[in-house]
mmCIF file of C-alpha atoms in Angstrom:
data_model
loop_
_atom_site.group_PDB
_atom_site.id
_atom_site.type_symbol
_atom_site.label_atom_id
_atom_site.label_comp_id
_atom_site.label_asym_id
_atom_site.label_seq_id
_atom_site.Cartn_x
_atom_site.Cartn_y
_atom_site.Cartn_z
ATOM 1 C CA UNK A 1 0.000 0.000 0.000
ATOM 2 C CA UNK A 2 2.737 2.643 0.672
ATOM 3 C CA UNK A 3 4.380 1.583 -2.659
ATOM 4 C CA UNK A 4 1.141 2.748 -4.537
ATOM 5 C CA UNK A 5 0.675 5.905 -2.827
ATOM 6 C CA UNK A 6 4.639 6.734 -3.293
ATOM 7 C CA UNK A 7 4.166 5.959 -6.837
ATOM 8 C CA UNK A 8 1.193 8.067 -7.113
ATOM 9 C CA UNK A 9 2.689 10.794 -5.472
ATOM 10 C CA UNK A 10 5.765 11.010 -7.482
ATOM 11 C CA UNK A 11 3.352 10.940 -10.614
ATOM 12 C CA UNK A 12 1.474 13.886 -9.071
ATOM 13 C CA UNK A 13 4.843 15.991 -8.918
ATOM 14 C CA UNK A 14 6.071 15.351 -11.583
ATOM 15 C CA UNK A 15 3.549 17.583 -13.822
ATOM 16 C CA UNK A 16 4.673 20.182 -10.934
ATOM 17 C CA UNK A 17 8.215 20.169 -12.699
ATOM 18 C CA UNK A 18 7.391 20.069 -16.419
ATOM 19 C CA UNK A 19 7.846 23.183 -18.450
ATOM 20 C CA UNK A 20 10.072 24.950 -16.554
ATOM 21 C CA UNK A 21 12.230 27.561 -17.916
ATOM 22 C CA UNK A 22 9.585 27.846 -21.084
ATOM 23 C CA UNK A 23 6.990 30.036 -21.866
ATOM 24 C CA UNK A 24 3.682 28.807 -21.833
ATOM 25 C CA UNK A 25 1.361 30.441 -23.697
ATOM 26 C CA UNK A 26 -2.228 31.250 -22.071
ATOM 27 C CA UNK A 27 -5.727 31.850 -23.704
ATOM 28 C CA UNK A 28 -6.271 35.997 -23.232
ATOM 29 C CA UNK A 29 -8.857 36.737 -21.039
ATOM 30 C CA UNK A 30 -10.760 39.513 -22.821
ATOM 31 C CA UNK A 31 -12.348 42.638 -20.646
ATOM 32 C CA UNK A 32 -16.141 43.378 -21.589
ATOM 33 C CA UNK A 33 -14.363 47.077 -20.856
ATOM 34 C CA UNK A 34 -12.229 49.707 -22.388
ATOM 35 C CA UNK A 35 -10.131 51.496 -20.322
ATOM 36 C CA UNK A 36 -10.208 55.418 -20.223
ATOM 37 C CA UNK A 37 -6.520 56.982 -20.205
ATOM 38 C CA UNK A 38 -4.617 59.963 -20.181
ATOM 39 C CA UNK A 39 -0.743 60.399 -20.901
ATOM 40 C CA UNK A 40 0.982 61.127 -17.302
ATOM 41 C CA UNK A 41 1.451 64.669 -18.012
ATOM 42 C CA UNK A 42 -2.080 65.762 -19.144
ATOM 43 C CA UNK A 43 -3.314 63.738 -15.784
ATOM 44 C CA UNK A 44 -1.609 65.733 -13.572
ATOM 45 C CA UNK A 45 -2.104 68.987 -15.363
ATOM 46 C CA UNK A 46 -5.879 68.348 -15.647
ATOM 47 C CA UNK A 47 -7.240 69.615 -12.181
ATOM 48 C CA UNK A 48 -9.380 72.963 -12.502
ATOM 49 C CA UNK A 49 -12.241 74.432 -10.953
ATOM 50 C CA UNK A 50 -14.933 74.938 -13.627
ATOM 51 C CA UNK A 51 -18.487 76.271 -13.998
ATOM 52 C CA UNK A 52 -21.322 74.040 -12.134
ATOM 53 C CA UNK A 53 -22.421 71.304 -14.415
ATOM 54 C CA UNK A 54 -24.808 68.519 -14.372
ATOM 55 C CA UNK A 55 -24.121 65.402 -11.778
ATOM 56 C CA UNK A 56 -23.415 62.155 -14.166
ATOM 57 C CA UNK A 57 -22.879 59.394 -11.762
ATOM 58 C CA UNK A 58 -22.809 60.633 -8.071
ATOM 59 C CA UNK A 59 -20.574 58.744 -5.284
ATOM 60 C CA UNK A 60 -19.575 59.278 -2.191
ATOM 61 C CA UNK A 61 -20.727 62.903 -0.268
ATOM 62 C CA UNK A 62 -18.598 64.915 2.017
ATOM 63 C CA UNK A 63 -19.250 67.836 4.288
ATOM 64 C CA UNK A 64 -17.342 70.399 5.425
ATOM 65 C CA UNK A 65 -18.860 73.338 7.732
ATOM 66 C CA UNK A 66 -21.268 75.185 5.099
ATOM 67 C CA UNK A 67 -20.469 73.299 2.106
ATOM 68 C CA UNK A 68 -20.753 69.254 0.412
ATOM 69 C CA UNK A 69 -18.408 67.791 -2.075
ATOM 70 C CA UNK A 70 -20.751 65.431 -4.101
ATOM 71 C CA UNK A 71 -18.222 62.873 -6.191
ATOM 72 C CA UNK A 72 -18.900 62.140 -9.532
ATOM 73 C CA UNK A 73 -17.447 59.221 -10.046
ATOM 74 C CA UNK A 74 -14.184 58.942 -11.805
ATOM 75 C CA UNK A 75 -14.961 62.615 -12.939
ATOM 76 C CA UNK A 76 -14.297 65.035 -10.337
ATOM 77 C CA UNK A 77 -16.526 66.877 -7.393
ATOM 78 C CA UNK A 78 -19.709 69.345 -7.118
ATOM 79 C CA UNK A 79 -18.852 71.868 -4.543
ATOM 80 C CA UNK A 80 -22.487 72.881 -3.044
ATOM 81 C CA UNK A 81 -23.258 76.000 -0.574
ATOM 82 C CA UNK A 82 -24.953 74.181 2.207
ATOM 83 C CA UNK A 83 -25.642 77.218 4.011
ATOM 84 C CA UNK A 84 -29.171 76.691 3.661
ATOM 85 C CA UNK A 85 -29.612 72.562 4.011
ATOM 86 C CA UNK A 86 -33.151 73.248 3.206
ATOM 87 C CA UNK A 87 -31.577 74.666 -0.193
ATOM 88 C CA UNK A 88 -27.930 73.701 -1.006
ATOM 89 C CA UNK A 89 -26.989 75.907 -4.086
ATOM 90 C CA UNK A 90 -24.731 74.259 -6.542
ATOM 91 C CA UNK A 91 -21.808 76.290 -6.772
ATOM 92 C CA UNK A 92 -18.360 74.746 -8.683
ATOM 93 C CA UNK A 93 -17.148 71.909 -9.766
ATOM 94 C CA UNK A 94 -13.755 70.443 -9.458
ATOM 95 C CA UNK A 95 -12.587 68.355 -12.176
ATOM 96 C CA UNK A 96 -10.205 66.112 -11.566
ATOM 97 C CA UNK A 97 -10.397 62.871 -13.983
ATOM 98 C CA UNK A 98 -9.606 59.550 -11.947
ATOM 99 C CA UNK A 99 -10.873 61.188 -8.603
ATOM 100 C CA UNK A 100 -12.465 58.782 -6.235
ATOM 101 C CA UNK A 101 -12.511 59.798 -2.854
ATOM 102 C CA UNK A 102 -11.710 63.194 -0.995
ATOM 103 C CA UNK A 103 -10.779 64.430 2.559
ATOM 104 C CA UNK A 104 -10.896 68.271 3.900
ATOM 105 C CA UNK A 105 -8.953 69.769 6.873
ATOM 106 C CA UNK A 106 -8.357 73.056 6.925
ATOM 107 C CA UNK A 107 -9.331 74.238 3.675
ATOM 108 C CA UNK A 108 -6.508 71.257 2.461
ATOM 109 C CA UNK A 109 -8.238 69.039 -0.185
ATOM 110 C CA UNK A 110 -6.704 65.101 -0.277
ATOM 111 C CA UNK A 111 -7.762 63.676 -3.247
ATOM 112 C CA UNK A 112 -6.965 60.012 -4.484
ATOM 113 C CA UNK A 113 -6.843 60.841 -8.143
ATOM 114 C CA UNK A 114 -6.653 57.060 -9.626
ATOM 115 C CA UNK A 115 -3.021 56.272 -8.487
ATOM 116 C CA UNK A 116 -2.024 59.275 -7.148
ATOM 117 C CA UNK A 117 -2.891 61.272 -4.016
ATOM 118 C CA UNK A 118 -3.476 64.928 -4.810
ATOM 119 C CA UNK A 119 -3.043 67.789 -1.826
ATOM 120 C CA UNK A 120 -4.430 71.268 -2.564
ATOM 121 C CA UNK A 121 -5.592 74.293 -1.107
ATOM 122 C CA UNK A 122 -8.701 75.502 -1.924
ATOM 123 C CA UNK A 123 -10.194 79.125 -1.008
ATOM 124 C CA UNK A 124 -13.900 79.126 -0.865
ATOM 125 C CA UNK A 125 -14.224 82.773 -0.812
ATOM 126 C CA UNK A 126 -13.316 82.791 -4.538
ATOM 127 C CA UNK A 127 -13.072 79.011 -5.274
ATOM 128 C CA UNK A 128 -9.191 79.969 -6.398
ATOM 129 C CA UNK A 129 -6.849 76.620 -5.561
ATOM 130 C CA UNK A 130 -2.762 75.970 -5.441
ATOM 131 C CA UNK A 131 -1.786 72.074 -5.807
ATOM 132 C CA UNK A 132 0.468 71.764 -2.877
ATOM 133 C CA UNK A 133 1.752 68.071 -3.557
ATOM 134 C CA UNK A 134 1.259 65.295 -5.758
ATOM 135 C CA UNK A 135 2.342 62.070 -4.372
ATOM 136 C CA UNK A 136 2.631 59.536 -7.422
ATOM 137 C CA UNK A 137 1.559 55.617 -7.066
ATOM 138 C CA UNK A 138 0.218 55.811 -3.763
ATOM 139 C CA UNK A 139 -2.818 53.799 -4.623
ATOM 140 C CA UNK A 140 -2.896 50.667 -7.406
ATOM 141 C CA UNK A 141 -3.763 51.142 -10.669
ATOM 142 C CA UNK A 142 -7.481 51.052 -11.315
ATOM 143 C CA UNK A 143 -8.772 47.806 -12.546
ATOM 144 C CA UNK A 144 -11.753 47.157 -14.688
ATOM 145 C CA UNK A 145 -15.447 46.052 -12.945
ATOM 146 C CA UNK A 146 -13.999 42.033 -14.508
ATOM 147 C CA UNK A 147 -11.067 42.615 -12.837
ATOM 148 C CA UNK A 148 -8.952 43.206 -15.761
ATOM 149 C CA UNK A 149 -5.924 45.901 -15.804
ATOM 150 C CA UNK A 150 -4.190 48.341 -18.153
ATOM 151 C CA UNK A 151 -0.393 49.398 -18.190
ATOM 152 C CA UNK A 152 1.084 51.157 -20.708
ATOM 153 C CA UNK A 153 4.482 53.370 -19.897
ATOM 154 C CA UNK A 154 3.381 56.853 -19.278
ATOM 155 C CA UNK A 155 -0.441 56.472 -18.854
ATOM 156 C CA UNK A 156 -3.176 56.483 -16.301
ATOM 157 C CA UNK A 157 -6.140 54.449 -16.364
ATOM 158 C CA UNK A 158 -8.891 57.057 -14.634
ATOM 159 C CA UNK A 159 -11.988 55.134 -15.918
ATOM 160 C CA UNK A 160 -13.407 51.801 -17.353
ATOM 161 C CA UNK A 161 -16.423 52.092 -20.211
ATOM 162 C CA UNK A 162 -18.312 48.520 -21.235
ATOM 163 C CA UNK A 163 -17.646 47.742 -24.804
#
């Protein structure tokens, strides 16, 4: 009996040690999605403040004293004057492509901007901002909803689209 199940195991191993050293070609997986890039420098120059526009696909909220940051997912965030919560009044809207998630001290925006994490100051008297800091591959690359990824020297992935 131990003869059979030491010949058995050494049959099971050896398909552990075949192949080694050569490459084995694999069936691609295809993505049902198309990834959305930007070359590196465009993504980091493309942060602005811009004229209120029409929410696309809202995310997470946050609030800060008299005003809420709505995300738009992958797109950038609707600054709203919450001065009145019976009436917030739509205000700005930051674009930054990639932008997922945000946290505010101080008037100091932290923004994870698809692999980077983005620190700015941002005035709401005039809705004027300075980029302090941009701290490159903080977070990992964005993968698609199938779990696919992109990466391609010198580009971003900020968003997935289905096919």
């Amino acid at each position: 009996m131990k003869k059979i199940a030491f010949i058995i195991l050494c049959f099971c191993l050896t398909s552990c040690f075949t192949n080694w050293g050569e490459e084995r070609s694999v069936d691609p997986v295809f993505s049902r999605y198309e990834p959305v890039t930007l070359e590196r420098n465009v993504f980091e120059n493309a942060i602005e403040i811009q004229d209120k526009t029409a929410v696309t696909e809202s995310s997470k909220i946050y609030i800060i004293s008299d005003y809420i940051f709505v995300n738009d997912k992958r797109t950038g965030f609707h600054i709203f004057d919450n001065t009145n919560p019976e009436s917030p009044i739509k205000k700005k809207f930051l674009k930054i492509p990639g932008a997922t998630d945000i946290a505010i001290r101080n008037n100091i925006l932290y923004i994870n901007q698809a692999t980077d994490l983005v620190v700015l100051t941002l005035n709401f008297t005039d809705f004027s901002m300075i980029i302090n800091e941009r701290i490159k591959n903080v977070f990992p690359e964005l993968r698609s909803p199938d779990g696919e990824f992109f990466s391609e020297d010198n580009k971003v992935v900020v968003n997935w689209l289905k096919k």
